[in-house]
Amino acid sequence: MLQSPEEHLDEVRTLAHKRDRHQPEYLQAVDEVFDSLLPVLHEHPEYIENRVLERLIEPERQIMFRVPWFDDNNRVHVNRGYRIQFSSSLGPYKGGIRFHPSVNVGIVKFLGFEQIFKNALTMQGIGAGKGGADFDPRGRSNAEVMRFCQSFMTELSRHIGEQTDVPAGDIGVGSREIGYLFGQYRRLANRYESGVLTGKGTGWGGAEVRTQATGYGAVFFAEEMLAKAGYGIHGRTALVSGSGNVAIYAAEKIQHLGGKAITVSDSNGYIVDESGIDIDLLKQVKEVERARLTEYAARKPSARYVEGGSVWDVAGDFAFPCATQNEISEENARTLLKNGVIAVVEGANMPTTPEAFDLFHEAKVLFAPGKAANAGGVATSALEMSQNAARSRWDFDKSESRLHAIMRNVHDKTYEASERYGQPGDYVLGANTASFVMVADAMIAQGVC
Ligand code: NDP
Ligand code: 2IT
């Protein structure tokens, strides 16, 4: 006799918790998806029969490797590198690489697991993977970053390819690092395989709008979600956390649409600029000079820099967490709610703790989960792959309108699934169920593998 959906979810959840008990972020991501799946399993006993969940929680392949490199004083350092190839049911493995001292196998697995569902929602025919290293790029010279990237790619190159696995950026990996990684791959492979990495420079195979895509996409998603609930971005204030790739372009698009992003942050503190963040100055400080936010405050009289503390203590209509996982705690959520937050839009991956999410959910705050709201980055990566394959090149406007259309579609699919499973406007339920069905159907069609 087939297990009941309840028994089945319980069994597989227990298995994950037993097997990966030292990977709390991974278990958090698994639990969050599993919490949505009961109604789907009731409709699809074949998912239980084919043990789709049990197969899905085990990555297809996990690679861990040594990354030795020389610093500028000729001292040898060793970091640990990862590439976790999670699921290739819908296409080649696809997902970013993160360089941050906090990277470990559980972090890479949580990111890879999220990527499965996010990539499915884009409808661009991409599977899911994630990689990274516990390397800290902060304070390192260009030459050190280059040597690190070359060493990292020396091993990674054996495992990737335009039809196999296509990495891109994430925290600590931007266009500079993608350049060094691509250069080393090209040298090792002795072929110009443009589609092996995305987020390349626009002069050598990179797609227009890839730099902006995650931040812009999150705001496009927010626009759809807000419109459905009778709100708009125009004239409203937004709290943005982080000051990297996603944060900068989320803030920029908020201002384009007549809203005002009044904060940005980094791991040391945050800026409040009630006159609206000056995007050109932010780009100059972060992208050109690679300096800290204190530099922004020093040059902008209307800005206040707060050392330590939390950006979520500031009052604003919308919260756009765009820094890192678990950056909104239960206490932060209480403060945001007390200050009347209308919507939370996850630009980052899993920035909201489960406790904070429960509070938002209870208060019926509009909530856009990362796997839907930040899908614009990877979707534009997929557009880069298709341009590379066709040896073609789209201009900025065409690329942005494609991104916009994809984000509308991600929104609509997610909303429709929330309706279908009886909770209209529950975008977490919608994103998890809509994407899971696509992946599960492909897995069943392709047999036990
Ligand atoms: P960047 O490296 O460009 O920027 C990261 C920003 O977040 C920096 O301001 C950094 O501050 C801050 N930050 C990082 N870690 C922490 C931490 N532990 N505590 C506090 N602040 C922190 O990365 P991205 O903008 O690319 O990525 C941001 C988030 O968006 C991540 O969750 C990423 O996974 C997600 N994402 C990125 C996509 C992309 O296309 N790049 C696509 C989809 C999601 P500091 O400089 O002090 O470290
Ligand atoms: O989390 C993400 O979706 C990314 N870091 C982007 C992945 C990609 O392949 O563009």
mmCIF file of N, CA, C and O and ligand atoms in Angstrom, residues 96 98-102 110-111 115 118 130 136-138 168-174 210-215 241-248 264-269 286 291-293 321-325 327 346-351 370 373-378 381, ligand 1:
data_model
loop_
_atom_site.group_PDB
_atom_site.id
_atom_site.type_symbol
_atom_site.label_atom_id
_atom_site.label_comp_id
_atom_site.label_asym_id
_atom_site.label_seq_id
_atom_site.Cartn_x
_atom_site.Cartn_y
_atom_site.Cartn_z
ATOM 1 N N GLY A 96 25.057 29.966 -9.596
ATOM 2 C CA GLY A 96 26.221 30.814 -9.339
ATOM 3 C C GLY A 96 27.328 30.152 -8.546
ATOM 4 O O GLY A 96 27.232 29.004 -8.104
ATOM 5 N N ARG A 98 29.846 31.268 -5.267
ATOM 6 C CA ARG A 98 29.973 32.246 -4.175
ATOM 7 C C ARG A 98 31.361 32.152 -3.550
ATOM 8 O O ARG A 98 31.789 31.064 -3.185
ATOM 9 N N PHE A 99 32.029 33.301 -3.421
ATOM 10 C CA PHE A 99 33.284 33.348 -2.672
ATOM 11 C C PHE A 99 33.024 34.150 -1.405
ATOM 12 O O PHE A 99 32.833 35.382 -1.451
ATOM 13 N N HIS A 100 33.005 33.478 -0.277
ATOM 14 C CA HIS A 100 32.772 34.153 1.004
ATOM 15 C C HIS A 100 33.299 33.217 2.093
ATOM 16 O O HIS A 100 33.152 31.992 1.964
ATOM 17 N N PRO A 101 33.890 33.783 3.154
ATOM 18 C CA PRO A 101 34.460 32.903 4.183
ATOM 19 C C PRO A 101 33.446 31.950 4.817
ATOM 20 O O PRO A 101 33.825 30.901 5.349
ATOM 21 N N SER A 102 32.149 32.282 4.747
ATOM 22 C CA SER A 102 31.138 31.424 5.387
ATOM 23 C C SER A 102 30.736 30.228 4.522
ATOM 24 O O SER A 102 29.923 29.410 4.948
ATOM 25 N N PHE A 110 22.123 24.398 0.171
ATOM 26 C CA PHE A 110 20.863 25.144 0.280
ATOM 27 C C PHE A 110 20.675 25.994 -0.975
ATOM 28 O O PHE A 110 19.573 26.056 -1.546
ATOM 29 N N LEU A 111 21.753 26.605 -1.422
ATOM 30 C CA LEU A 111 21.639 27.454 -2.616
ATOM 31 C C LEU A 111 21.306 26.612 -3.847
ATOM 32 O O LEU A 111 20.475 27.003 -4.672
ATOM 33 N N GLN A 115 17.890 26.655 -6.138
ATOM 34 C CA GLN A 115 18.082 26.914 -7.565
ATOM 35 C C GLN A 115 17.226 25.977 -8.424
ATOM 36 O O GLN A 115 16.769 26.364 -9.508
ATOM 37 N N LYS A 118 13.773 27.688 -8.517
ATOM 38 C CA LYS A 118 13.880 29.003 -9.166
ATOM 39 C C LYS A 118 14.060 28.830 -10.675
ATOM 40 O O LYS A 118 13.371 29.458 -11.475
ATOM 41 N N LYS A 130 25.235 24.763 -7.866
ATOM 42 C CA LYS A 130 25.800 25.928 -7.174
ATOM 43 C C LYS A 130 27.216 25.578 -6.769
ATOM 44 O O LYS A 130 27.537 24.411 -6.583
ATOM 45 N N ASP A 136 38.003 34.600 1.008
ATOM 46 C CA ASP A 136 37.527 35.942 1.337
ATOM 47 C C ASP A 136 38.215 36.959 0.430
ATOM 48 O O ASP A 136 39.389 37.275 0.618
ATOM 49 N N PRO A 137 37.472 37.477 -0.553
ATOM 50 C CA PRO A 137 38.115 38.403 -1.509
ATOM 51 C C PRO A 137 38.423 39.773 -0.902
ATOM 52 O O PRO A 137 39.174 40.536 -1.487
ATOM 53 N N ARG A 138 37.848 40.042 0.286
ATOM 54 C CA ARG A 138 38.025 41.375 0.863
ATOM 55 C C ARG A 138 39.484 41.654 1.187
ATOM 56 O O ARG A 138 40.151 40.854 1.824
ATOM 57 N N ALA A 168 27.883 30.925 -12.856
ATOM 58 C CA ALA A 168 27.792 32.386 -12.993
ATOM 59 C C ALA A 168 28.232 32.973 -11.653
ATOM 60 O O ALA A 168 28.859 32.282 -10.858
ATOM 61 N N GLY A 169 27.883 34.231 -11.404
ATOM 62 C CA GLY A 169 28.299 34.872 -10.158
ATOM 63 C C GLY A 169 27.304 34.698 -9.024
ATOM 64 O O GLY A 169 26.185 34.223 -9.200
ATOM 65 N N ASP A 170 27.737 35.086 -7.860
ATOM 66 C CA ASP A 170 26.897 35.172 -6.652
ATOM 67 C C ASP A 170 27.711 36.069 -5.712
ATOM 68 O O ASP A 170 28.548 36.858 -6.194
ATOM 69 N N ILE A 171 27.514 35.981 -4.410
ATOM 70 C CA ILE A 171 28.264 36.842 -3.487
ATOM 71 C C ILE A 171 29.775 36.686 -3.735
ATOM 72 O O ILE A 171 30.283 35.566 -3.820
ATOM 73 N N GLY A 172 30.453 37.797 -3.880
ATOM 74 C CA GLY A 172 31.909 37.788 -4.040
ATOM 75 C C GLY A 172 32.383 37.405 -5.431
ATOM 76 O O GLY A 172 33.587 37.364 -5.685
ATOM 77 N N VAL A 173 31.466 37.096 -6.320
ATOM 78 C CA VAL A 173 31.836 36.762 -7.703
ATOM 79 C C VAL A 173 31.030 37.646 -8.642
ATOM 80 O O VAL A 173 29.812 37.484 -8.774
ATOM 81 N N GLY A 174 31.717 38.610 -9.238
ATOM 82 C CA GLY A 174 31.089 39.533 -10.181
ATOM 83 C C GLY A 174 31.815 39.472 -11.508
ATOM 84 O O GLY A 174 32.488 38.476 -11.812
ATOM 85 N N ARG A 210 22.463 41.521 -17.894
ATOM 86 C CA ARG A 210 22.743 40.502 -16.875
ATOM 87 C C ARG A 210 23.171 41.163 -15.566
ATOM 88 O O ARG A 210 22.779 40.731 -14.481
ATOM 89 N N THR A 211 23.960 42.239 -15.650
ATOM 90 C CA THR A 211 24.404 42.926 -14.422
ATOM 91 C C THR A 211 23.207 43.436 -13.618
ATOM 92 O O THR A 211 23.159 43.337 -12.404
ATOM 93 N N GLN A 212 22.242 43.988 -14.330
ATOM 94 C CA GLN A 212 21.091 44.604 -13.660
ATOM 95 C C GLN A 212 20.012 43.574 -13.296
ATOM 96 O O GLN A 212 19.099 43.876 -12.515
ATOM 97 N N ALA A 213 20.081 42.393 -13.914
ATOM 98 C CA ALA A 213 18.895 41.524 -13.998
ATOM 99 C C ALA A 213 18.284 41.089 -12.674
ATOM 100 O O ALA A 213 17.059 41.064 -12.541
ATOM 101 N N THR A 214 19.103 40.730 -11.700
ATOM 102 C CA THR A 214 18.511 40.214 -10.460
ATOM 103 C C THR A 214 17.760 41.324 -9.730
ATOM 104 O O THR A 214 16.602 41.153 -9.309
ATOM 105 N N GLY A 215 18.409 42.478 -9.600
ATOM 106 C CA GLY A 215 17.773 43.603 -8.914
ATOM 107 C C GLY A 215 16.562 44.122 -9.670
ATOM 108 O O GLY A 215 15.477 44.300 -9.085
ATOM 109 N N SER A 241 18.652 46.130 1.708
ATOM 110 C CA SER A 241 19.865 45.725 2.440
ATOM 111 C C SER A 241 20.878 45.217 1.440
ATOM 112 O O SER A 241 20.536 44.815 0.328
ATOM 113 N N GLY A 242 22.162 45.219 1.862
ATOM 114 C CA GLY A 242 23.240 44.870 0.954
ATOM 115 C C GLY A 242 23.614 46.085 0.133
ATOM 116 O O GLY A 242 22.864 47.086 0.072
ATOM 117 N N SER A 243 24.777 46.013 -0.484
ATOM 118 C CA SER A 243 25.193 47.095 -1.380
ATOM 119 C C SER A 243 26.020 46.500 -2.508
ATOM 120 O O SER A 243 26.936 47.121 -3.036
ATOM 121 N N GLY A 244 25.682 45.256 -2.847
ATOM 122 C CA GLY A 244 26.366 44.568 -3.932
ATOM 123 C C GLY A 244 25.519 44.591 -5.195
ATOM 124 O O GLY A 244 24.648 45.453 -5.373
ATOM 125 N N ASN A 245 25.753 43.610 -6.034
ATOM 126 C CA ASN A 245 25.111 43.576 -7.344
ATOM 127 C C ASN A 245 23.583 43.653 -7.256
ATOM 128 O O ASN A 245 22.948 44.475 -7.931
ATOM 129 N N VAL A 246 22.989 42.831 -6.439
ATOM 130 C CA VAL A 246 21.518 42.781 -6.394
ATOM 131 C C VAL A 246 20.959 44.066 -5.786
ATOM 132 O O VAL A 246 20.014 44.674 -6.315
ATOM 133 N N ALA A 247 21.551 44.510 -4.685
ATOM 134 C CA ALA A 247 21.056 45.697 -3.981
ATOM 135 C C ALA A 247 21.129 46.950 -4.865
ATOM 136 O O ALA A 247 20.158 47.726 -4.939
ATOM 137 N N ILE A 248 22.238 47.138 -5.530
ATOM 138 C CA ILE A 248 22.427 48.362 -6.325
ATOM 139 C C ILE A 248 21.338 48.476 -7.395
ATOM 140 O O ILE A 248 20.713 49.531 -7.567
ATOM 141 N N VAL A 264 20.895 51.320 2.185
ATOM 142 C CA VAL A 264 21.699 50.188 1.708
ATOM 143 C C VAL A 264 22.586 49.794 2.892
ATOM 144 O O VAL A 264 22.726 50.574 3.841
ATOM 145 N N SER A 265 23.174 48.586 2.837
ATOM 146 C CA SER A 265 23.967 48.150 4.000
ATOM 147 C C SER A 265 25.130 47.281 3.548
ATOM 148 O O SER A 265 25.194 46.850 2.390
ATOM 149 N N ASP A 266 26.060 47.039 4.468
ATOM 150 C CA ASP A 266 27.049 45.984 4.254
ATOM 151 C C ASP A 266 27.255 45.277 5.589
ATOM 152 O O ASP A 266 26.486 45.525 6.532
ATOM 153 N N SER A 267 28.259 44.419 5.686
ATOM 154 C CA SER A 267 28.368 43.632 6.915
ATOM 155 C C SER A 267 28.857 44.466 8.102
ATOM 156 O O SER A 267 28.885 43.964 9.227
ATOM 157 N N ASN A 268 29.211 45.714 7.880
ATOM 158 C CA ASN A 268 29.636 46.565 9.002
ATOM 159 C C ASN A 268 28.574 47.543 9.484
ATOM 160 O O ASN A 268 28.608 47.980 10.629
ATOM 161 N N GLY A 269 27.659 47.941 8.604
ATOM 162 C CA GLY A 269 26.685 48.947 9.005
ATOM 163 C C GLY A 269 25.749 49.287 7.865
ATOM 164 O O GLY A 269 25.701 48.568 6.862
ATOM 165 N N LYS A 286 31.060 51.436 -4.778
ATOM 166 C CA LYS A 286 31.082 49.971 -4.665
ATOM 167 C C LYS A 286 31.661 49.269 -5.895
ATOM 168 O O LYS A 286 32.411 48.311 -5.761
ATOM 169 N N ALA A 291 35.093 50.308 -2.458
ATOM 170 C CA ALA A 291 35.293 50.861 -1.119
ATOM 171 C C ALA A 291 34.109 50.484 -0.214
ATOM 172 O O ALA A 291 33.165 49.827 -0.640
ATOM 173 N N ARG A 292 34.147 50.916 1.037
ATOM 174 C CA ARG A 292 33.088 50.617 1.996
ATOM 175 C C ARG A 292 32.033 51.723 1.973
ATOM 176 O O ARG A 292 32.259 52.829 1.458
ATOM 177 N N LEU A 293 30.911 51.461 2.602
ATOM 178 C CA LEU A 293 29.811 52.438 2.594
ATOM 179 C C LEU A 293 30.137 53.713 3.373
ATOM 180 O O LEU A 293 29.517 54.756 3.149
ATOM 181 N N PRO A 321 15.330 42.645 1.124
ATOM 182 C CA PRO A 321 16.579 42.066 1.617
ATOM 183 C C PRO A 321 17.420 41.559 0.439
ATOM 184 O O PRO A 321 16.997 40.632 -0.259
ATOM 185 N N CYS A 322 18.583 42.142 0.224
ATOM 186 C CA CYS A 322 19.416 41.806 -0.942
ATOM 187 C C CYS A 322 20.852 41.518 -0.542
ATOM 188 O O CYS A 322 21.780 41.754 -1.331
ATOM 189 N N ALA A 323 21.074 41.030 0.689
ATOM 190 C CA ALA A 323 22.453 40.770 1.125
ATOM 191 C C ALA A 323 22.730 39.267 1.216
ATOM 192 O O ALA A 323 23.463 38.718 0.396
ATOM 193 N N THR A 324 22.107 38.595 2.190
ATOM 194 C CA THR A 324 22.515 37.205 2.424
ATOM 195 C C THR A 324 21.420 36.419 3.151
ATOM 196 O O THR A 324 20.375 36.990 3.485
ATOM 197 N N GLN A 325 21.681 35.130 3.410
ATOM 198 C CA GLN A 325 20.662 34.281 4.043
ATOM 199 C C GLN A 325 20.447 34.657 5.512
ATOM 200 O O GLN A 325 21.356 35.088 6.190
ATOM 201 N N GLU A 327 19.042 37.056 7.057
ATOM 202 C CA GLU A 327 19.368 38.414 7.510
ATOM 203 C C GLU A 327 18.157 39.116 8.148
ATOM 204 O O GLU A 327 18.305 40.192 8.704
ATOM 205 N N GLU A 346 12.238 39.267 -1.537
ATOM 206 C CA GLU A 346 13.556 38.679 -1.311
ATOM 207 C C GLU A 346 14.434 38.751 -2.564
ATOM 208 O O GLU A 346 14.297 37.931 -3.465
ATOM 209 N N GLY A 347 15.342 39.708 -2.580
ATOM 210 C CA GLY A 347 16.346 39.768 -3.644
ATOM 211 C C GLY A 347 17.437 38.751 -3.397
ATOM 212 O O GLY A 347 18.001 38.166 -4.321
ATOM 213 N N ALA A 348 17.747 38.532 -2.122
ATOM 214 C CA ALA A 348 18.758 37.536 -1.750
ATOM 215 C C ALA A 348 18.120 36.149 -1.709
ATOM 216 O O ALA A 348 16.903 35.998 -1.845
ATOM 217 N N ASN A 349 18.941 35.122 -1.518
ATOM 218 C CA ASN A 349 18.449 33.764 -1.361
ATOM 219 C C ASN A 349 18.209 33.474 0.115
ATOM 220 O O ASN A 349 19.128 33.598 0.927
ATOM 221 N N MET A 350 16.978 33.130 0.457
ATOM 222 C CA MET A 350 16.578 32.757 1.824
ATOM 223 C C MET A 350 16.986 33.785 2.887
ATOM 224 O O MET A 350 17.496 33.421 3.935
ATOM 225 N N PRO A 351 16.740 35.077 2.636
ATOM 226 C CA PRO A 351 17.146 36.082 3.629
ATOM 227 C C PRO A 351 16.251 36.126 4.865
ATOM 228 O O PRO A 351 16.623 36.725 5.871
ATOM 229 N N GLY A 370 12.440 34.481 -2.513
ATOM 230 C CA GLY A 370 13.589 34.620 -3.407
ATOM 231 C C GLY A 370 13.522 33.745 -4.639
ATOM 232 O O GLY A 370 13.882 34.175 -5.733
ATOM 233 N N ALA A 373 11.211 35.830 -6.765
ATOM 234 C CA ALA A 373 11.529 37.255 -6.932
ATOM 235 C C ALA A 373 12.926 37.502 -7.482
ATOM 236 O O ALA A 373 13.140 38.486 -8.199
ATOM 237 N N ASN A 374 13.900 36.627 -7.152
ATOM 238 C CA ASN A 374 15.252 36.904 -7.667
ATOM 239 C C ASN A 374 15.620 36.045 -8.870
ATOM 240 O O ASN A 374 16.787 35.962 -9.253
ATOM 241 N N ALA A 375 14.607 35.464 -9.516
ATOM 242 C CA ALA A 375 14.863 34.578 -10.659
ATOM 243 C C ALA A 375 15.317 35.326 -11.918
ATOM 244 O O ALA A 375 15.753 34.703 -12.890
ATOM 245 N N GLY A 376 15.230 36.646 -11.899
ATOM 246 C CA GLY A 376 15.609 37.416 -13.094
ATOM 247 C C GLY A 376 17.082 37.293 -13.448
ATOM 248 O O GLY A 376 17.452 37.375 -14.625
ATOM 249 N N GLY A 377 17.923 37.080 -12.441
ATOM 250 C CA GLY A 377 19.362 36.938 -12.709
ATOM 251 C C GLY A 377 19.640 35.686 -13.516
ATOM 252 O O GLY A 377 20.222 35.737 -14.606
ATOM 253 N N VAL A 378 19.171 34.561 -13.006
ATOM 254 C CA VAL A 378 19.450 33.307 -13.702
ATOM 255 C C VAL A 378 18.673 33.238 -15.023
ATOM 256 O O VAL A 378 19.146 32.647 -16.003
ATOM 257 N N SER A 381 20.723 34.929 -17.403
ATOM 258 C CA SER A 381 21.839 34.034 -17.719
ATOM 259 C C SER A 381 21.426 33.048 -18.816
ATOM 260 O O SER A 381 22.213 32.745 -19.721
HETATM 261 P P1 NDP B 1 27.606 40.854 -3.763
HETATM 262 O O1 NDP B 1 28.841 40.144 -3.353
HETATM 263 O O2 NDP B 1 27.624 41.721 -4.957
HETATM 264 O O3 NDP B 1 27.042 41.723 -2.550
HETATM 265 C C1 NDP B 1 26.747 41.137 -1.339
HETATM 266 C C2 NDP B 1 26.288 42.223 -0.383
HETATM 267 O O4 NDP B 1 25.739 41.611 0.776
HETATM 268 C C3 NDP B 1 27.432 43.097 0.116
HETATM 269 O O5 NDP B 1 26.951 44.371 0.400
HETATM 270 C C4 NDP B 1 27.861 42.365 1.376
HETATM 271 O O6 NDP B 1 28.509 43.206 2.330
HETATM 272 C C5 NDP B 1 26.545 41.890 1.915
HETATM 273 N N1 NDP B 1 26.741 40.672 2.681
HETATM 274 C C6 NDP B 1 27.217 39.503 2.242
HETATM 275 N N2 NDP B 1 27.309 38.603 3.224
HETATM 276 C C7 NDP B 1 26.878 39.241 4.320
HETATM 277 C C8 NDP B 1 26.729 38.851 5.659
HETATM 278 N N3 NDP B 1 27.058 37.606 6.077
HETATM 279 N N4 NDP B 1 26.234 39.769 6.529
HETATM 280 C C9 NDP B 1 25.915 41.025 6.115
HETATM 281 N N5 NDP B 1 26.039 41.450 4.852
HETATM 282 C C10 NDP B 1 26.514 40.567 3.978
HETATM 283 O O7 NDP B 1 26.511 39.697 -3.918
HETATM 284 P P2 NDP B 1 25.125 39.739 -4.731
HETATM 285 O O8 NDP B 1 24.532 41.087 -4.668
HETATM 286 O O9 NDP B 1 25.365 39.099 -6.033
HETATM 287 O O10 NDP B 1 24.250 38.706 -3.876
HETATM 288 C C11 NDP B 1 23.392 39.129 -2.803
HETATM 289 C C12 NDP B 1 22.347 38.061 -2.556
HETATM 290 O O11 NDP B 1 21.560 37.856 -3.731
HETATM 291 C C13 NDP B 1 22.869 36.686 -2.198
HETATM 292 O O12 NDP B 1 21.957 36.054 -1.322
HETATM 293 C C14 NDP B 1 22.862 35.949 -3.528
HETATM 294 O O13 NDP B 1 22.817 34.548 -3.356
HETATM 295 C C15 NDP B 1 21.566 36.486 -4.106
HETATM 296 N N6 NDP B 1 21.407 36.388 -5.561
HETATM 297 C C16 NDP B 1 22.347 36.898 -6.409
HETATM 298 C C17 NDP B 1 22.137 36.830 -7.765
HETATM 299 C C18 NDP B 1 23.089 37.442 -8.733
HETATM 300 O O14 NDP B 1 22.792 37.415 -9.929
HETATM 301 N N7 NDP B 1 24.200 38.001 -8.324
HETATM 302 C C19 NDP B 1 20.967 36.147 -8.329
HETATM 303 C C20 NDP B 1 20.005 35.720 -7.342
HETATM 304 C C21 NDP B 1 20.246 35.827 -6.011
HETATM 305 P P3 NDP B 1 30.090 43.053 2.581
HETATM 306 O O15 NDP B 1 30.748 43.724 1.430
HETATM 307 O O16 NDP B 1 30.322 43.732 3.879
HETATM 308 O O17 NDP B 1 30.371 41.574 2.652
#
